[in-house]
Amino acid sequence: MGKAAAVGTAVVVCAAVGTAVVLARRRRRKDAELVGAEVDRKRKVAAVIEEVERTLATPTALLRGISDALVSEMERGLRGDIHSQLKMLITYVDNLPTGDEHGLFYALDLGGTNFRVLRVQLGGREKRVVKQQYEEVSIPPHLMVGTSMELFDFIAAALSSFVDTEGADFHLPEGRQRELGFTFSFPVNQTSISSGTLIKWTKGFSISGTVGADVVSELSKAMERQGLDMKVSALVNDTVGTLAGGRYMDSDVVAAIILGTGTNAAYVEHANAIPKWTGLLPRSGNMVINTEWGSFKSDKLPLSEYDKAMDFESLNPGEQIYEKMISGMYLGEIVRRILLKLAHDASLFGDVVPPKLEQPFVLRTPDMSAMHHDASHDLKVLGTKLKDIVGVADTSLEVRYITRHICDIVAERGARLAAAGIYGILKKLGRDKVPSDGSPMPRTVIALDGGLYEHYKKFSSCLEATLADLLGEEASSSMVAKLANDGSGIGAALLAASHSQYAEVD
């Protein structure tokens, strides 16, 4: 090789080496940038999660303060204070079922796009519920926005058809009128055990001519038009029905809690502890109170930026604050908003925010529950849910664990706040601690119904553990939380029995 060629080769080699060095440096710089970007992303994720954990935290001391605030509002409501957040509605239910009820009774449960009709044959303390039958009927959409007469005629016709199928197993004593318990789960100003005027329609209903009218009168007139001889003996809402059904099964039930799409609580109050009660004291000495506790709000409630934004954008801003923090309608939405924050601020799902994640209420609480309960090593169920709901086809294990952790934070807060509410009711009844006179702690049973409590096991387990912690070991040993599945339907029939026009005859 000549000298010139050797020099040329050396130059090429040096150039190649130089290029390789430059490329290597660029790769290292790019790798360093990627590492730096990933470190920055993880830091941002951690910052959002830390802020979520802090603002949604529910230390025991805070829960006790919330319970005290709830008790204070309950007392204001019982006094009739117009500024009270809790309505503390007098239900006129002063006789809860004892187990002695017998005879044939009907129930109508109207609370949404479907209604149920039910009949039950009661056999007294020995035979209890001898037999029951029910039928569910869908309300045609046009009747939800029609007239009052059209809606109630449709309901009465379905009820009449159901009565026509009454078999020989059901027995109505000769000369007696059939009696009905009417569960009506819309806002009502109750005026007696069997009357109440509609305040407003909710749940998609918008019917002219019923607001301000007595809903029992509307139903009774429709039954007359159908030629159906039946008396409405009790008008109740689903929470009161659940309390009645729970008391029938267990005489130590003192309160009923609904934890489903929405939430509410009813309990048995001493009649002389209701200053706004102006009538004669009931012979039982008690009165069931419908708290409508979903409307409770207090500066002690741990409202986060996600709660505030959700409330602001809701159909009823500033209302139902407690319900928006603990009920099935909203828990999934809170999780969605936190995930959206992580997507925007920390690129949790990559550089592009999933468009589906921007849609309000796209993540429902049953989906949240399924993700939260995923115990597989690779969180496969959770990954599938994110793919189906959010539209992210491929998520890392880290993203799945973060998502489950967010579900855990939101569910735990909701369950602990619900427990604080129940603890508040027990405090109001003086059942939160062992009696100071040395007498034994009375057995206290809480009847709970609703899909959130029944199906979201991590929620219900956390609620029960928190309630036991608030009560303390000795008092909690006498407290029982019982699932009262579908209590509102049979509860209405039982209240028709306990307030029957023939009760004194029996």
PDB file of N, CA and C in Angstrom, residues 38-79:
ATOM      1  N   GLU A  38     -38.334   9.679  32.064  1.00  0.00           N
ATOM      2  CA  GLU A  38     -39.052   8.659  32.834  1.00  0.00           C
ATOM      3  C   GLU A  38     -39.006   8.978  34.326  1.00  0.00           C
ATOM      4  N   VAL A  39     -37.829   9.429  34.761  1.00  0.00           N
ATOM      5  CA  VAL A  39     -37.706   9.829  36.176  1.00  0.00           C
ATOM      6  C   VAL A  39     -38.646  10.992  36.474  1.00  0.00           C
ATOM      7  N   ASP A  40     -38.699  11.955  35.538  1.00  0.00           N
ATOM      8  CA  ASP A  40     -39.578  13.120  35.717  1.00  0.00           C
ATOM      9  C   ASP A  40     -41.041  12.696  35.735  1.00  0.00           C
ATOM     10  N   ARG A  41     -41.387  11.740  34.838  1.00  0.00           N
ATOM     11  CA  ARG A  41     -42.771  11.240  34.798  1.00  0.00           C
ATOM     12  C   ARG A  41     -43.140  10.568  36.105  1.00  0.00           C
ATOM     13  N   LYS A  42     -42.236   9.728  36.602  1.00  0.00           N
ATOM     14  CA  LYS A  42     -42.506   9.033  37.863  1.00  0.00           C
ATOM     15  C   LYS A  42     -42.636  10.021  39.012  1.00  0.00           C
ATOM     16  N   ARG A  43     -41.816  11.071  38.965  1.00  0.00           N
ATOM     17  CA  ARG A  43     -41.893  12.090  40.018  1.00  0.00           C
ATOM     18  C   ARG A  43     -43.245  12.792  39.983  1.00  0.00           C
ATOM     19  N   LYS A  44     -43.727  13.096  38.772  1.00  0.00           N
ATOM     20  CA  LYS A  44     -45.020  13.767  38.643  1.00  0.00           C
ATOM     21  C   LYS A  44     -46.168  12.850  39.088  1.00  0.00           C
ATOM     22  N   VAL A  45     -46.081  11.563  38.721  1.00  0.00           N
ATOM     23  CA  VAL A  45     -47.091  10.590  39.159  1.00  0.00           C
ATOM     24  C   VAL A  45     -47.131  10.533  40.680  1.00  0.00           C
ATOM     25  N   ALA A  46     -45.942  10.432  41.275  1.00  0.00           N
ATOM     26  CA  ALA A  46     -45.857  10.343  42.745  1.00  0.00           C
ATOM     27  C   ALA A  46     -46.431  11.592  43.407  1.00  0.00           C
ATOM     28  N   ALA A  47     -46.201  12.751  42.796  1.00  0.00           N
ATOM     29  CA  ALA A  47     -46.693  14.008  43.368  1.00  0.00           C
ATOM     30  C   ALA A  47     -48.222  14.057  43.357  1.00  0.00           C
ATOM     31  N   VAL A  48     -48.828  13.625  42.238  1.00  0.00           N
ATOM     32  CA  VAL A  48     -50.297  13.618  42.158  1.00  0.00           C
ATOM     33  C   VAL A  48     -50.871  12.635  43.168  1.00  0.00           C
ATOM     34  N   ILE A  49     -50.279  11.438  43.242  1.00  0.00           N
ATOM     35  CA  ILE A  49     -50.791  10.424  44.174  1.00  0.00           C
ATOM     36  C   ILE A  49     -50.658  10.904  45.614  1.00  0.00           C
ATOM     37  N   GLU A  50     -49.540  11.526  45.920  1.00  0.00           N
ATOM     38  CA  GLU A  50     -49.340  12.042  47.285  1.00  0.00           C
ATOM     39  C   GLU A  50     -50.389  13.090  47.628  1.00  0.00           C
ATOM     40  N   GLU A  51     -50.701  13.949  46.644  1.00  0.00           N
ATOM     41  CA  GLU A  51     -51.723  14.976  46.875  1.00  0.00           C
ATOM     42  C   GLU A  51     -53.098  14.345  47.049  1.00  0.00           C
ATOM     43  N   VAL A  52     -53.407  13.299  46.275  1.00  0.00           N
ATOM     44  CA  VAL A  52     -54.685  12.587  46.393  1.00  0.00           C
ATOM     45  C   VAL A  52     -54.794  11.933  47.764  1.00  0.00           C
ATOM     46  N   GLU A  53     -53.742  11.265  48.190  1.00  0.00           N
ATOM     47  CA  GLU A  53     -53.747  10.605  49.503  1.00  0.00           C
ATOM     48  C   GLU A  53     -53.956  11.616  50.624  1.00  0.00           C
ATOM     49  N   ARG A  54     -53.346  12.785  50.471  1.00  0.00           N
ATOM     50  CA  ARG A  54     -53.450  13.809  51.521  1.00  0.00           C
ATOM     51  C   ARG A  54     -54.849  14.415  51.584  1.00  0.00           C
ATOM     52  N   THR A  55     -55.405  14.772  50.423  1.00  0.00           N
ATOM     53  CA  THR A  55     -56.694  15.480  50.440  1.00  0.00           C
ATOM     54  C   THR A  55     -57.885  14.549  50.656  1.00  0.00           C
ATOM     55  N   LEU A  56     -57.711  13.254  50.409  1.00  0.00           N
ATOM     56  CA  LEU A  56     -58.800  12.298  50.638  1.00  0.00           C
ATOM     57  C   LEU A  56     -58.622  11.515  51.939  1.00  0.00           C
ATOM     58  N   ALA A  57     -57.660  11.897  52.742  1.00  0.00           N
ATOM     59  CA  ALA A  57     -57.385  11.172  53.992  1.00  0.00           C
ATOM     60  C   ALA A  57     -58.527  11.347  54.991  1.00  0.00           C
ATOM     61  N   THR A  58     -58.800  10.279  55.756  1.00  0.00           N
ATOM     62  CA  THR A  58     -59.869  10.313  56.765  1.00  0.00           C
ATOM     63  C   THR A  58     -59.354   9.751  58.088  1.00  0.00           C
ATOM     64  N   PRO A  59     -58.460  10.464  58.764  1.00  0.00           N
ATOM     65  CA  PRO A  59     -57.995   9.974  60.069  1.00  0.00           C
ATOM     66  C   PRO A  59     -59.152   9.862  61.051  1.00  0.00           C
ATOM     67  N   THR A  60     -59.011   8.986  62.012  1.00  0.00           N
ATOM     68  CA  THR A  60     -60.110   8.711  62.954  1.00  0.00           C
ATOM     69  C   THR A  60     -60.596   9.962  63.655  1.00  0.00           C
ATOM     70  N   ALA A  61     -59.673  10.856  64.020  1.00  0.00           N
ATOM     71  CA  ALA A  61     -60.074  12.096  64.698  1.00  0.00           C
ATOM     72  C   ALA A  61     -60.999  12.929  63.815  1.00  0.00           C
ATOM     73  N   LEU A  62     -60.716  12.955  62.514  1.00  0.00           N
ATOM     74  CA  LEU A  62     -61.579  13.692  61.586  1.00  0.00           C
ATOM     75  C   LEU A  62     -62.959  13.045  61.506  1.00  0.00           C
ATOM     76  N   LEU A  63     -63.013  11.725  61.467  1.00  0.00           N
ATOM     77  CA  LEU A  63     -64.296  11.020  61.407  1.00  0.00           C
ATOM     78  C   LEU A  63     -65.145  11.319  62.634  1.00  0.00           C
ATOM     79  N   ARG A  64     -64.502  11.377  63.794  1.00  0.00           N
ATOM     80  CA  ARG A  64     -65.255  11.695  65.021  1.00  0.00           C
ATOM     81  C   ARG A  64     -65.833  13.113  64.936  1.00  0.00           C
ATOM     82  N   GLY A  65     -65.069  14.026  64.366  1.00  0.00           N
ATOM     83  CA  GLY A  65     -65.558  15.392  64.196  1.00  0.00           C
ATOM     84  C   GLY A  65     -66.734  15.453  63.229  1.00  0.00           C
ATOM     85  N   ILE A  66     -66.665  14.659  62.173  1.00  0.00           N
ATOM     86  CA  ILE A  66     -67.766  14.583  61.200  1.00  0.00           C
ATOM     87  C   ILE A  66     -69.018  14.020  61.860  1.00  0.00           C
ATOM     88  N   SER A  67     -68.845  12.984  62.691  1.00  0.00           N
ATOM     89  CA  SER A  67     -69.986  12.404  63.409  1.00  0.00           C
ATOM     90  C   SER A  67     -70.636  13.434  64.322  1.00  0.00           C
ATOM     91  N   ASP A  68     -69.828  14.194  65.021  1.00  0.00           N
ATOM     92  CA  ASP A  68     -70.366  15.232  65.914  1.00  0.00           C
ATOM     93  C   ASP A  68     -71.142  16.282  65.122  1.00  0.00           C
ATOM     94  N   ALA A  69     -70.596  16.668  63.965  1.00  0.00           N
ATOM     95  CA  ALA A  69     -71.279  17.662  63.127  1.00  0.00           C
ATOM     96  C   ALA A  69     -72.608  17.109  62.618  1.00  0.00           C
ATOM     97  N   LEU A  70     -72.637  15.820  62.289  1.00  0.00           N
ATOM     98  CA  LEU A  70     -73.876  15.191  61.824  1.00  0.00           C
ATOM     99  C   LEU A  70     -74.921  15.182  62.937  1.00  0.00           C
ATOM    100  N   VAL A  71     -74.514  14.816  64.150  1.00  0.00           N
ATOM    101  CA  VAL A  71     -75.438  14.802  65.290  1.00  0.00           C
ATOM    102  C   VAL A  71     -76.019  16.192  65.511  1.00  0.00           C
ATOM    103  N   SER A  72     -75.173  17.200  65.415  1.00  0.00           N
ATOM    104  CA  SER A  72     -75.634  18.576  65.586  1.00  0.00           C
ATOM    105  C   SER A  72     -76.687  18.940  64.546  1.00  0.00           C
ATOM    106  N   GLU A  73     -76.467  18.533  63.296  1.00  0.00           N
ATOM    107  CA  GLU A  73     -77.447  18.808  62.233  1.00  0.00           C
ATOM    108  C   GLU A  73     -78.729  18.011  62.438  1.00  0.00           C
ATOM    109  N   MET A  74     -78.612  16.778  62.938  1.00  0.00           N
ATOM    110  CA  MET A  74     -79.799  15.970  63.230  1.00  0.00           C
ATOM    111  C   MET A  74     -80.664  16.670  64.269  1.00  0.00           C
ATOM    112  N   GLU A  75     -80.028  17.191  65.303  1.00  0.00           N
ATOM    113  CA  GLU A  75     -80.777  17.865  66.372  1.00  0.00           C
ATOM    114  C   GLU A  75     -81.445  19.137  65.862  1.00  0.00           C
ATOM    115  N   ARG A  76     -80.741  19.870  64.989  1.00  0.00           N
ATOM    116  CA  ARG A  76     -81.336  21.075  64.396  1.00  0.00           C
ATOM    117  C   ARG A  76     -82.556  20.699  63.552  1.00  0.00           C
ATOM    118  N   GLY A  77     -82.430  19.625  62.769  1.00  0.00           N
ATOM    119  CA  GLY A  77     -83.544  19.180  61.944  1.00  0.00           C
ATOM    120  C   GLY A  77     -84.739  18.742  62.763  1.00  0.00           C
ATOM    121  N   LEU A  78     -84.492  18.081  63.887  1.00  0.00           N
ATOM    122  CA  LEU A  78     -85.583  17.632  64.767  1.00  0.00           C
ATOM    123  C   LEU A  78     -86.276  18.809  65.451  1.00  0.00           C
ATOM    124  N   ARG A  79     -85.540  19.905  65.606  1.00  0.00           N
ATOM    125  CA  ARG A  79     -86.149  21.113  66.195  1.00  0.00           C
ATOM    126  C   ARG A  79     -86.987  21.871  65.158  1.00  0.00           C
TER     127      ARG A  79
END
